[in-house]
Amino acid sequence: MSSRPARRLIGVLALQGDFREHMAALRACEVECRPVRLRADLDGVDALILPGGESTTMARLMEPGLREAIVARSAEGMPVLGTCAGMILMANRVVDGRPDQEPLGLIDMTVQRNAYGRQIDSFETEVESPAIGGSGPAVFIRAPQVVEPARQAEVLAVHAGRTVALRQGNRLALAFHPELTPDRRWHQYFLGLRANGS
Amino acid sequence: MDEAPTGSDRRGTWKVKAGLAEMLKGGVIMDVVTPEQARIAEDAGAVAVMALERVPADIRKEGGVARMSDPGVITAIVEAVTIPVMAKCRIGHFVEAQILESLGIDYIDESEVLTPADEEHHINKHPFKVPFVCGCRDLGEALRRIAEGAAMIRTKGEAGTGNVVEAVRHVRAVTSAIRRLHGMGPEELVMEAKRIGAPVDLLEDCARLGRLPVVNFAAGGLATPADAALMMQLGCDGVFVGSGIFKSENPSARAKAIVAATTYFDRPDILADASKSLGKPMRGLEIGAIPQEELLAGRGW
């Protein structure tokens, strides 16, 4: 990551969920970060992370101006990473969600909530991906599943026959939680995505 | 790309148990007694619901032995919502816990709100695949519960009173005890562990992290958006609201306001807005007016 410019500010949606773990991971990668709760917090942010948590809660708390600003900034090329609930927010269709749960539609994919079952079916494992140059730890907690990825999306990891990591341009979605492990390669991969579409 | 092997998938690990609590942070967990209430809670933005037969205020009023809820009631609530569902078992009643695990409950609260089944021991929570949350009044109690396998801690407060004073007392006790660890040498940590009745290794974790090694929520007596924000500013990771929502005049509005207050806990302007026109809160009880033997926080050891 030697080409990283010194001053880059990464926003982390901090309405609810494990945003602190993402911020700790970003600090470990030696980049600055800022919690994003209101529309104005997004100003000056170069990239955005949508953390794990409850997607229904985050969707309810997102003020209309913030939702539209995220969609607009993303359309202009701002890189966005979503993990677990964040992946659900990035989808354009949600199965087994709530009827009023309107995702941001950043990636043309259908995601199923709680696809692995209840908490006793949550698991940790290793996931292999060219994005991280091999295999790395992955924690799946009441995880979603991509049931229909878009043709233009690049599948980055498959586990047990299911797509668990994919990328469409500058938008990266993971069904698991790299922020709960000490392995920083997924965050570094995300930081390598640039506004000009690397 | 090759399909990854699944033989290496590990369920019910500590990381997975504690990890769900991490996902609940910054959120509100609401007590509900019917599927309709569960849907109101989910609509309002609850991160999870606690499925019960009676809220603590009614348990307090009715007296008698309070036990695990009817599995039928719990299952109906599980089926009504998409968010995680928690349920309570009695302190030490590991068979109630086994039953809740078999129902597919996402988190078990081994709770002093129910009548204890064992007056010496809590449940050994390690063998379970389902995670547990337990109450505490101070650091020693929190670390004993974590030693038994609790993957999440909450303050006990005094449930069913609508009075936040005990929850404040308990979270302050935990945070000031952790602050005192700062600067202690290894031999002093050993003696401190003895003094408060906590395992040394977990106390060392607290000293290193400057906080509990698991997520810590506030619980017991929260009734208003300001109560929730107070507990967040005191350093809690999220809040449980029991009787405070569905014993109030307008549960839906109050639930939404408490959710907003938990996120924007350090923004008095937003808190003021959220606190407007919510109708009457639950009536509430003065702790001093409750007979000593009816206080719930003293249950658990």
Coordinates of C-alpha atoms in Angstrom, one line a residue:
Chain A
M1 CA 0.0 0.0 0.0
S2 CA 2.9 2.3 -0.6
S3 CA 1.0 4.5 -3.1
R4 CA -1.5 5.6 -0.4
P5 CA -1.7 9.4 -0.2
A6 CA -1.2 10.7 3.3
R7 CA -4.4 12.6 3.8
R8 CA -7.4 10.4 3.1
L9 CA -10.5 10.4 5.3
I10 CA -12.7 7.3 5.5
G11 CA -16.2 7.7 6.9
V12 CA -17.9 4.9 8.9
L13 CA -21.7 4.9 9.1
A14 CA -22.1 5.1 12.9
L15 CA -25.9 4.9 13.5
Q16 CA -25.7 1.5 15.1
G17 CA -23.6 -1.6 15.0
D18 CA -19.9 -2.4 15.1
F19 CA -18.6 0.9 13.7
R20 CA -15.9 1.1 16.4
E21 CA -14.3 -2.1 15.1
H22 CA -14.2 -0.7 11.6
M23 CA -12.6 2.5 12.8
A24 CA -10.0 0.5 14.8
A25 CA -9.2 -1.5 11.7
L26 CA -8.8 1.7 9.6
R27 CA -6.5 3.2 12.3
A28 CA -4.5 0.0 12.1
C29 CA -4.2 0.6 8.3
E30 CA -3.0 4.1 9.2
V31 CA -5.8 6.1 7.6
E32 CA -7.9 8.7 9.3
C33 CA -11.6 8.0 9.9
R34 CA -14.7 9.7 11.0
P35 CA -18.1 8.5 12.3
V36 CA -21.0 9.5 10.0
R37 CA -24.4 10.0 11.6
L38 CA -25.8 13.0 9.9
R39 CA -25.8 14.3 6.3
A40 CA -23.1 16.9 7.1
D41 CA -20.7 14.3 8.4
L42 CA -20.3 12.9 4.8
D43 CA -18.7 16.2 3.6
G44 CA -15.0 15.7 3.0
V45 CA -15.1 11.9 3.3
D46 CA -13.2 10.1 0.6
A47 CA -14.7 6.6 1.1
L48 CA -17.5 5.1 3.3
I49 CA -17.9 1.9 5.3
L50 CA -21.4 0.5 6.1
P51 CA -20.7 -1.6 9.2
G52 CA -22.4 -4.7 10.7
G53 CA -25.4 -4.3 12.9
E54 CA -29.1 -4.6 12.3
S55 CA -30.0 -3.4 8.8
T56 CA -33.6 -2.6 9.8
T57 CA -32.4 -0.3 12.6
M58 CA -29.8 1.5 10.4
A59 CA -32.4 2.0 7.6
R60 CA -34.8 3.6 10.1
L61 CA -32.2 5.9 11.6
M62 CA -30.8 7.1 8.3
E63 CA -32.2 10.6 7.7
P64 CA -33.4 11.2 4.2
G65 CA -30.7 13.7 3.3
L66 CA -28.0 11.2 4.4
R67 CA -29.5 8.3 2.3
E68 CA -29.6 10.5 -0.8
A69 CA -26.1 11.9 -0.2
I70 CA -24.6 8.4 0.1
V71 CA -26.3 7.3 -3.2
A72 CA -25.2 10.5 -5.0
R73 CA -21.6 10.4 -3.7
S74 CA -21.3 6.7 -4.6
A75 CA -22.6 7.5 -8.1
E76 CA -19.8 10.0 -8.4
G77 CA -17.3 7.3 -7.6
M78 CA -16.8 7.4 -3.8
P79 CA -15.8 3.8 -2.8
V80 CA -18.2 2.1 -0.4
L81 CA -17.6 -1.1 1.6
G82 CA -20.6 -2.9 3.3
T83 CA -20.1 -5.8 5.7
C84 CA -23.1 -8.1 6.7
A85 CA -25.9 -5.5 7.4
G86 CA -23.9 -3.1 5.3
M87 CA -24.1 -5.6 2.4
I88 CA -27.9 -5.7 2.8
L89 CA -28.0 -1.9 2.7
M90 CA -26.0 -2.0 -0.6
A91 CA -28.3 -4.4 -2.4
N92 CA -31.2 -3.3 -4.6
R93 CA -33.5 -6.2 -3.5
V94 CA -33.8 -7.8 -0.1
V95 CA -35.4 -11.2 0.5
D96 CA -36.9 -11.9 4.0
G97 CA -36.4 -8.3 4.9
R98 CA -39.2 -6.0 6.0
P99 CA -41.6 -4.6 3.4
D100 CA -40.6 -1.1 4.3
Q101 CA -36.9 -1.9 4.2
E102 CA -35.6 0.1 1.3
P103 CA -32.0 -0.6 0.6
L104 CA -29.6 1.9 -1.0
G105 CA -29.4 0.0 -4.3
L106 CA -25.6 0.5 -4.7
I107 CA -25.0 -3.0 -6.2
D108 CA -27.4 -4.7 -8.6
M109 CA -27.9 -7.8 -6.5
T110 CA -30.6 -9.6 -4.4
V111 CA -29.6 -10.4 -0.9
Q112 CA -31.4 -12.7 1.6
R113 CA -31.3 -11.7 5.2
N114 CA -30.4 -14.3 7.9
A115 CA -29.8 -16.7 5.1
Y116 CA -27.8 -19.2 7.3
G117 CA -30.5 -19.4 10.0
R118 CA -30.5 -18.2 13.6
Q119 CA -27.6 -17.3 15.9
I120 CA -26.7 -20.9 16.7
D121 CA -26.0 -21.3 13.0
S122 CA -23.5 -18.4 13.0
F123 CA -19.9 -19.6 12.4
E124 CA -16.3 -18.6 11.8
T125 CA -14.3 -20.1 9.0
E126 CA -11.6 -19.3 6.4
V127 CA -12.5 -17.7 3.1
E128 CA -10.2 -17.7 0.1
S129 CA -10.1 -14.8 -2.3
P130 CA -7.7 -13.3 -4.9
A131 CA -8.6 -9.9 -3.3
I132 CA -6.5 -10.8 -0.2
G133 CA -4.0 -13.0 -2.0
G134 CA -5.1 -16.2 -0.3
S135 CA -7.1 -17.4 2.6
G136 CA -8.2 -15.4 5.6
P137 CA -10.5 -15.6 8.7
A138 CA -14.1 -14.7 8.2
V139 CA -16.8 -14.4 10.9
F140 CA -20.4 -15.0 9.7
I141 CA -23.0 -13.7 12.2
R142 CA -26.7 -14.1 11.3
A143 CA -25.2 -13.5 7.9
P144 CA -27.0 -12.5 4.7
Q145 CA -26.5 -14.3 1.4
V146 CA -26.3 -13.1 -2.2
V147 CA -29.0 -15.0 -4.0
E148 CA -28.7 -13.2 -7.3
P149 CA -25.5 -11.2 -8.2
A150 CA -25.5 -8.8 -11.1
R151 CA -23.7 -9.8 -14.3
Q152 CA -21.4 -6.8 -14.0
A153 CA -20.4 -7.7 -10.4
E154 CA -17.2 -9.5 -9.9
V155 CA -17.4 -12.4 -7.4
L156 CA -14.4 -12.2 -5.1
A157 CA -15.1 -15.1 -2.8
V158 CA -17.4 -18.2 -2.6
H159 CA -17.9 -20.2 0.5
A160 CA -19.9 -23.5 0.5
G161 CA -21.3 -22.6 -2.9
R162 CA -22.5 -19.2 -1.8
T163 CA -21.1 -15.8 -3.0
V164 CA -19.8 -14.1 0.1
A165 CA -17.7 -11.3 -1.4
L166 CA -18.3 -9.3 -4.5
R167 CA -17.4 -6.0 -6.1
Q168 CA -19.0 -3.8 -8.6
G169 CA -16.7 -0.9 -9.6
N170 CA -15.8 0.9 -6.3
R171 CA -18.5 -0.9 -4.3
L172 CA -17.4 -3.9 -2.2
A173 CA -19.8 -6.1 -0.3
L174 CA -18.9 -8.8 2.2
A175 CA -21.4 -11.2 3.9
F176 CA -18.9 -11.6 6.8
H177 CA -17.0 -9.4 9.3
P178 CA -13.3 -8.8 8.5
E179 CA -13.4 -6.1 11.2
L180 CA -13.9 -8.8 14.0
T181 CA -10.5 -10.4 13.1
P182 CA -7.0 -9.0 13.3
D183 CA -6.5 -9.6 9.6
R184 CA -6.5 -6.3 7.8
R185 CA -6.2 -7.5 4.2
W186 CA -9.9 -6.8 3.3
H187 CA -9.7 -3.3 4.6
Q188 CA -6.4 -2.8 2.7
Y189 CA -8.1 -4.1 -0.5
F190 CA -10.9 -1.6 0.0
L191 CA -8.5 1.3 0.6
G192 CA -6.9 0.4 -2.7
L193 CA -10.2 1.1 -4.6
R194 CA -10.0 4.7 -5.9
A195 CA -12.6 7.2 -6.9
N196 CA -11.4 7.0 -10.5
G197 CA -12.3 3.3 -10.5
S198 CA -9.1 1.4 -10.0
Chain B
M1 CA -13.3 -20.4 -8.2
D2 CA -13.3 -23.6 -6.2
E3 CA -16.0 -24.1 -3.6
A4 CA -14.4 -23.7 -0.2
P5 CA -14.6 -26.7 2.2
T6 CA -17.2 -26.4 4.9
G7 CA -15.5 -28.8 7.4
S8 CA -13.6 -25.9 8.9
D9 CA -16.8 -24.0 9.8
R10 CA -16.9 -23.5 13.6
R11 CA -20.2 -22.8 15.3
G12 CA -20.9 -21.6 18.8
T13 CA -17.3 -20.2 19.3
W14 CA -16.5 -17.4 21.7
K15 CA -16.0 -15.0 18.7
V16 CA -19.4 -15.8 17.2
K17 CA -21.1 -15.5 20.6
A18 CA -19.5 -12.2 21.6
G19 CA -19.7 -11.0 17.9
L20 CA -23.5 -10.9 17.9
A21 CA -23.4 -8.6 20.9
E22 CA -20.9 -6.4 19.0
M23 CA -23.6 -6.1 16.2
L24 CA -26.2 -5.0 18.7
K25 CA -24.1 -2.0 19.9
G26 CA -25.6 1.4 19.8
G27 CA -29.0 -0.2 19.8
V28 CA -32.1 -0.7 21.9
I29 CA -33.4 -4.1 23.0
M30 CA -37.1 -4.0 24.0
D31 CA -39.2 -6.3 26.2
V32 CA -42.3 -7.6 24.4
V33 CA -45.1 -9.9 25.5
T34 CA -47.0 -10.4 22.2
P35 CA -46.1 -10.7 18.4
E36 CA -47.9 -7.3 17.9
Q37 CA -45.6 -5.6 20.4
A38 CA -42.6 -7.3 18.8
R39 CA -43.6 -5.8 15.4
I40 CA -44.0 -2.4 17.0
A41 CA -40.5 -2.7 18.5
E42 CA -39.0 -3.8 15.1
D43 CA -40.9 -1.0 13.3
A44 CA -39.4 1.5 15.8
G45 CA -35.9 0.3 15.1
A46 CA -35.1 -2.1 18.0
V47 CA -32.0 -4.2 17.4
A48 CA -33.5 -7.1 19.2
V49 CA -36.5 -8.0 21.3
M50 CA -36.8 -9.9 24.6
A51 CA -39.7 -12.3 24.5
L52 CA -41.6 -12.5 27.8
E53 CA -44.9 -13.6 29.2
R54 CA -45.0 -10.6 31.6
V55 CA -42.8 -7.4 31.7
P56 CA -40.9 -6.9 34.9
A57 CA -43.4 -4.3 36.2
D58 CA -46.1 -6.9 36.1
I59 CA -43.9 -9.6 37.6
R60 CA -43.2 -7.2 40.4
K61 CA -46.9 -6.4 40.9
E62 CA -48.2 -10.0 40.7
G63 CA -45.5 -11.6 42.9
G64 CA -45.2 -15.4 43.1
V65 CA -42.5 -17.5 41.3
A66 CA -41.5 -16.0 37.9
R67 CA -40.2 -18.7 35.5
M68 CA -39.1 -19.0 31.8
S69 CA -42.0 -17.9 29.5
D70 CA -44.3 -20.4 27.7
P71 CA -42.4 -21.7 24.6
G72 CA -45.5 -21.0 22.6
V73 CA -45.4 -17.3 23.5
I74 CA -41.7 -17.2 22.6
T75 CA -42.1 -19.0 19.3
A76 CA -44.9 -16.7 18.2
I77 CA -42.6 -13.8 18.8
V78 CA -39.7 -15.4 17.0
E79 CA -41.9 -15.9 14.0
A80 CA -43.2 -12.3 14.1
V81 CA -39.9 -10.5 13.5
T82 CA -36.7 -10.6 11.5
I83 CA -34.4 -9.1 14.2
P84 CA -32.8 -11.3 16.9
V85 CA -35.0 -12.6 19.7
M86 CA -33.7 -13.0 23.3
A87 CA -35.5 -14.8 26.2
K88 CA -34.9 -15.1 29.9
C89 CA -34.2 -18.2 32.0
R90 CA -33.9 -18.3 35.8
I91 CA -30.5 -17.9 37.4
G92 CA -28.9 -21.4 37.6
H93 CA -31.8 -23.1 35.7
F94 CA -29.7 -24.8 33.0
V95 CA -32.6 -26.9 31.7
E96 CA -34.7 -23.8 31.0
A97 CA -31.6 -22.6 29.0
Q98 CA -31.4 -25.9 27.1
I99 CA -35.1 -25.5 26.2
L100 CA -34.5 -21.9 25.0
E101 CA -31.5 -23.0 22.9
S102 CA -33.6 -25.7 21.3
L103 CA -36.2 -23.1 20.3
G104 CA -33.6 -21.3 18.3
I105 CA -33.4 -18.2 20.6
D106 CA -30.6 -15.9 19.6
Y107 CA -29.5 -14.8 23.1
I108 CA -30.4 -16.1 26.6
D109 CA -30.7 -13.7 29.5
E110 CA -29.9 -15.5 32.7
S111 CA -32.0 -13.0 34.7
E112 CA -32.5 -11.9 38.2
V113 CA -36.0 -10.6 37.1
L114 CA -37.1 -14.3 37.3
T115 CA -37.0 -16.2 40.6
P116 CA -33.6 -17.8 41.0
A117 CA -33.5 -21.6 40.7
D118 CA -30.1 -21.9 42.4
E119 CA -28.9 -19.7 45.2
E120 CA -25.2 -20.6 44.9
H121 CA -24.5 -21.1 41.3
H122 CA -25.1 -19.5 37.9
I123 CA -25.3 -21.7 34.8
N124 CA -22.1 -22.9 33.3
K125 CA -22.6 -21.2 30.0
H126 CA -19.6 -22.5 28.1
P127 CA -21.1 -25.7 26.7
F128 CA -24.0 -23.9 25.1
K129 CA -23.9 -22.9 21.4
V130 CA -26.3 -20.0 22.1
P131 CA -24.7 -16.9 23.8
F132 CA -25.8 -15.6 27.2
V133 CA -26.1 -12.1 28.6
C134 CA -26.0 -11.7 32.4
G135 CA -26.6 -8.8 34.8
C136 CA -24.1 -7.2 37.2
R137 CA -23.9 -4.6 39.9
D138 CA -20.1 -4.3 40.0
L139 CA -16.9 -5.4 38.2
G140 CA -16.4 -8.5 40.3
E141 CA -19.9 -9.8 39.4
A142 CA -19.5 -8.9 35.7
L143 CA -16.2 -10.9 35.5
R144 CA -17.6 -13.9 37.4
R145 CA -20.4 -14.1 34.8
I146 CA -17.9 -13.8 31.9
A147 CA -15.8 -16.5 33.6
E148 CA -18.9 -18.7 33.5
G149 CA -19.3 -18.0 29.8
A150 CA -21.5 -14.9 29.5
A151 CA -20.6 -13.2 26.1
M152 CA -22.4 -10.0 27.0
I153 CA -23.0 -8.1 30.2
R154 CA -25.7 -5.7 31.3
T155 CA -26.2 -3.6 34.5
K156 CA -28.9 -5.0 36.7
G157 CA -30.5 -1.7 37.6
E158 CA -33.9 -2.3 39.3
A159 CA -36.2 -3.8 36.7
G160 CA -39.8 -2.8 36.5
T161 CA -39.5 0.4 38.4
G162 CA -39.1 3.0 35.7
N163 CA -36.4 4.5 38.0
V164 CA -32.9 4.7 36.4
V165 CA -31.0 5.3 39.7
E166 CA -29.9 1.7 40.2
A167 CA -28.7 1.3 36.6
V168 CA -26.6 4.5 37.1
R169 CA -25.2 3.1 40.3
H170 CA -24.2 -0.2 38.7
V171 CA -22.6 1.2 35.6
R172 CA -20.6 3.8 37.6
A173 CA -19.5 1.0 39.9
V174 CA -18.1 -1.0 37.0
T175 CA -16.4 2.0 35.2
S176 CA -14.8 3.4 38.3
A177 CA -13.5 0.0 39.3
I178 CA -11.9 -0.4 35.9
R179 CA -10.4 3.1 36.1
R180 CA -8.8 2.1 39.4
L181 CA -6.9 -0.7 37.7
H182 CA -5.0 1.8 35.6
G183 CA -1.4 1.9 36.9
M184 CA -1.7 -1.2 39.1
G185 CA 1.3 -3.6 38.9
P186 CA 0.8 -7.3 38.2
E187 CA 1.0 -8.2 42.0
E188 CA -1.6 -5.5 42.8
L189 CA -4.0 -6.9 40.1
V190 CA -3.7 -10.3 41.8
M191 CA -4.8 -8.8 45.2
E192 CA -7.5 -6.7 43.5
A193 CA -8.8 -9.9 41.8
K194 CA -9.0 -11.5 45.2
R195 CA -10.7 -8.5 46.8
I196 CA -13.5 -8.3 44.2
G197 CA -13.8 -12.0 43.6
A198 CA -12.8 -12.0 40.0
P199 CA -10.5 -14.2 37.9
V200 CA -7.1 -12.5 37.5
D201 CA -6.8 -13.0 33.7
L202 CA -10.1 -11.3 33.1
L203 CA -9.1 -8.4 35.4
E204 CA -5.8 -8.1 33.5
D205 CA -7.9 -7.9 30.3
C206 CA -9.9 -5.0 31.8
A207 CA -6.8 -3.2 32.9
R208 CA -5.3 -3.5 29.4
L209 CA -8.5 -2.6 27.5
G210 CA -9.7 0.0 29.9
R211 CA -13.2 -1.6 29.6
L212 CA -15.0 -4.9 30.0
P213 CA -13.8 -7.6 27.6
V214 CA -17.4 -8.0 26.3
V215 CA -20.2 -5.6 25.3
N216 CA -21.9 -3.9 28.2
F217 CA -25.5 -2.7 28.0
A218 CA -27.5 -0.7 30.5
A219 CA -30.7 -2.2 31.9
G220 CA -33.2 -1.9 34.7
G221 CA -35.5 1.1 35.1
L222 CA -34.9 3.1 31.9
A223 CA -38.1 4.9 30.8
T224 CA -37.2 8.0 28.7
P225 CA -35.0 9.0 25.8
A226 CA -32.9 11.0 28.3
D227 CA -32.4 7.9 30.4
A228 CA -31.1 6.0 27.4
A229 CA -28.7 8.9 26.5
L230 CA -27.5 9.2 30.1
M231 CA -26.5 5.5 30.1
M232 CA -24.7 5.9 26.7
Q233 CA -22.8 9.0 28.0
L234 CA -21.8 7.0 31.1
G235 CA -20.1 4.5 28.7
C236 CA -22.7 1.8 28.0
D237 CA -22.7 0.2 24.6
G238 CA -26.5 0.1 24.2
V239 CA -29.6 -0.2 26.3
F240 CA -32.4 -2.6 27.3
V241 CA -35.8 -1.1 27.9
G242 CA -38.2 -3.4 29.7
S243 CA -41.5 -2.1 31.1
G244 CA -40.6 1.5 30.1
I245 CA -42.0 1.2 26.5
F246 CA -45.1 -0.9 26.7
K247 CA -46.2 0.5 30.1
S248 CA -46.2 4.0 28.7
E249 CA -49.0 5.9 27.0
N250 CA -47.7 5.8 23.5
P251 CA -45.3 2.8 23.1
S252 CA -44.6 3.3 19.4
A253 CA -43.6 7.0 19.7
R254 CA -41.6 6.3 22.9
A255 CA -39.8 3.3 21.3
K256 CA -38.8 5.4 18.2
A257 CA -37.6 8.3 20.5
I258 CA -35.5 6.0 22.6
V259 CA -33.9 4.4 19.5
A260 CA -33.0 7.9 18.2
A261 CA -31.7 8.9 21.7
T262 CA -29.4 5.9 21.8
T263 CA -27.8 6.9 18.5
Y264 CA -27.6 10.6 19.1
F265 CA -26.9 10.3 22.8
D266 CA -24.4 13.2 22.8
R267 CA -26.6 15.7 20.9
P268 CA -28.9 17.5 23.4
D269 CA -30.7 19.3 20.5
I270 CA -31.7 16.0 18.9
L271 CA -32.6 14.6 22.3
A272 CA -34.9 17.5 23.0
D273 CA -36.7 17.0 19.7
A274 CA -37.0 13.2 20.3
S275 CA -38.4 13.8 23.8
K276 CA -41.3 16.0 22.7
S277 CA -45.0 14.9 22.9
L278 CA -44.4 11.3 23.8
G279 CA -47.4 11.0 26.2
K280 CA -47.0 9.8 29.8
P281 CA -44.0 7.6 30.6
M282 CA -44.6 4.6 32.9
R283 CA -45.5 5.7 36.4
G284 CA -42.3 4.6 38.2
L285 CA -41.4 3.5 41.7
E286 CA -39.2 5.1 44.3
I287 CA -36.6 2.5 45.2
G288 CA -36.8 3.4 48.9
A289 CA -40.5 2.5 48.9
I290 CA -39.9 -1.1 47.8
P291 CA -39.5 -3.6 50.6
Q292 CA -36.0 -4.9 50.8
E293 CA -37.0 -8.5 50.0
E294 CA -38.7 -7.4 46.8
L295 CA -35.6 -5.8 45.3
L296 CA -34.4 -7.9 42.3
A297 CA -30.9 -6.6 41.9
G298 CA -29.7 -8.5 45.0
R299 CA -30.4 -11.8 43.3
G300 CA -27.3 -13.4 41.8
W301 CA -23.9 -14.0 43.4

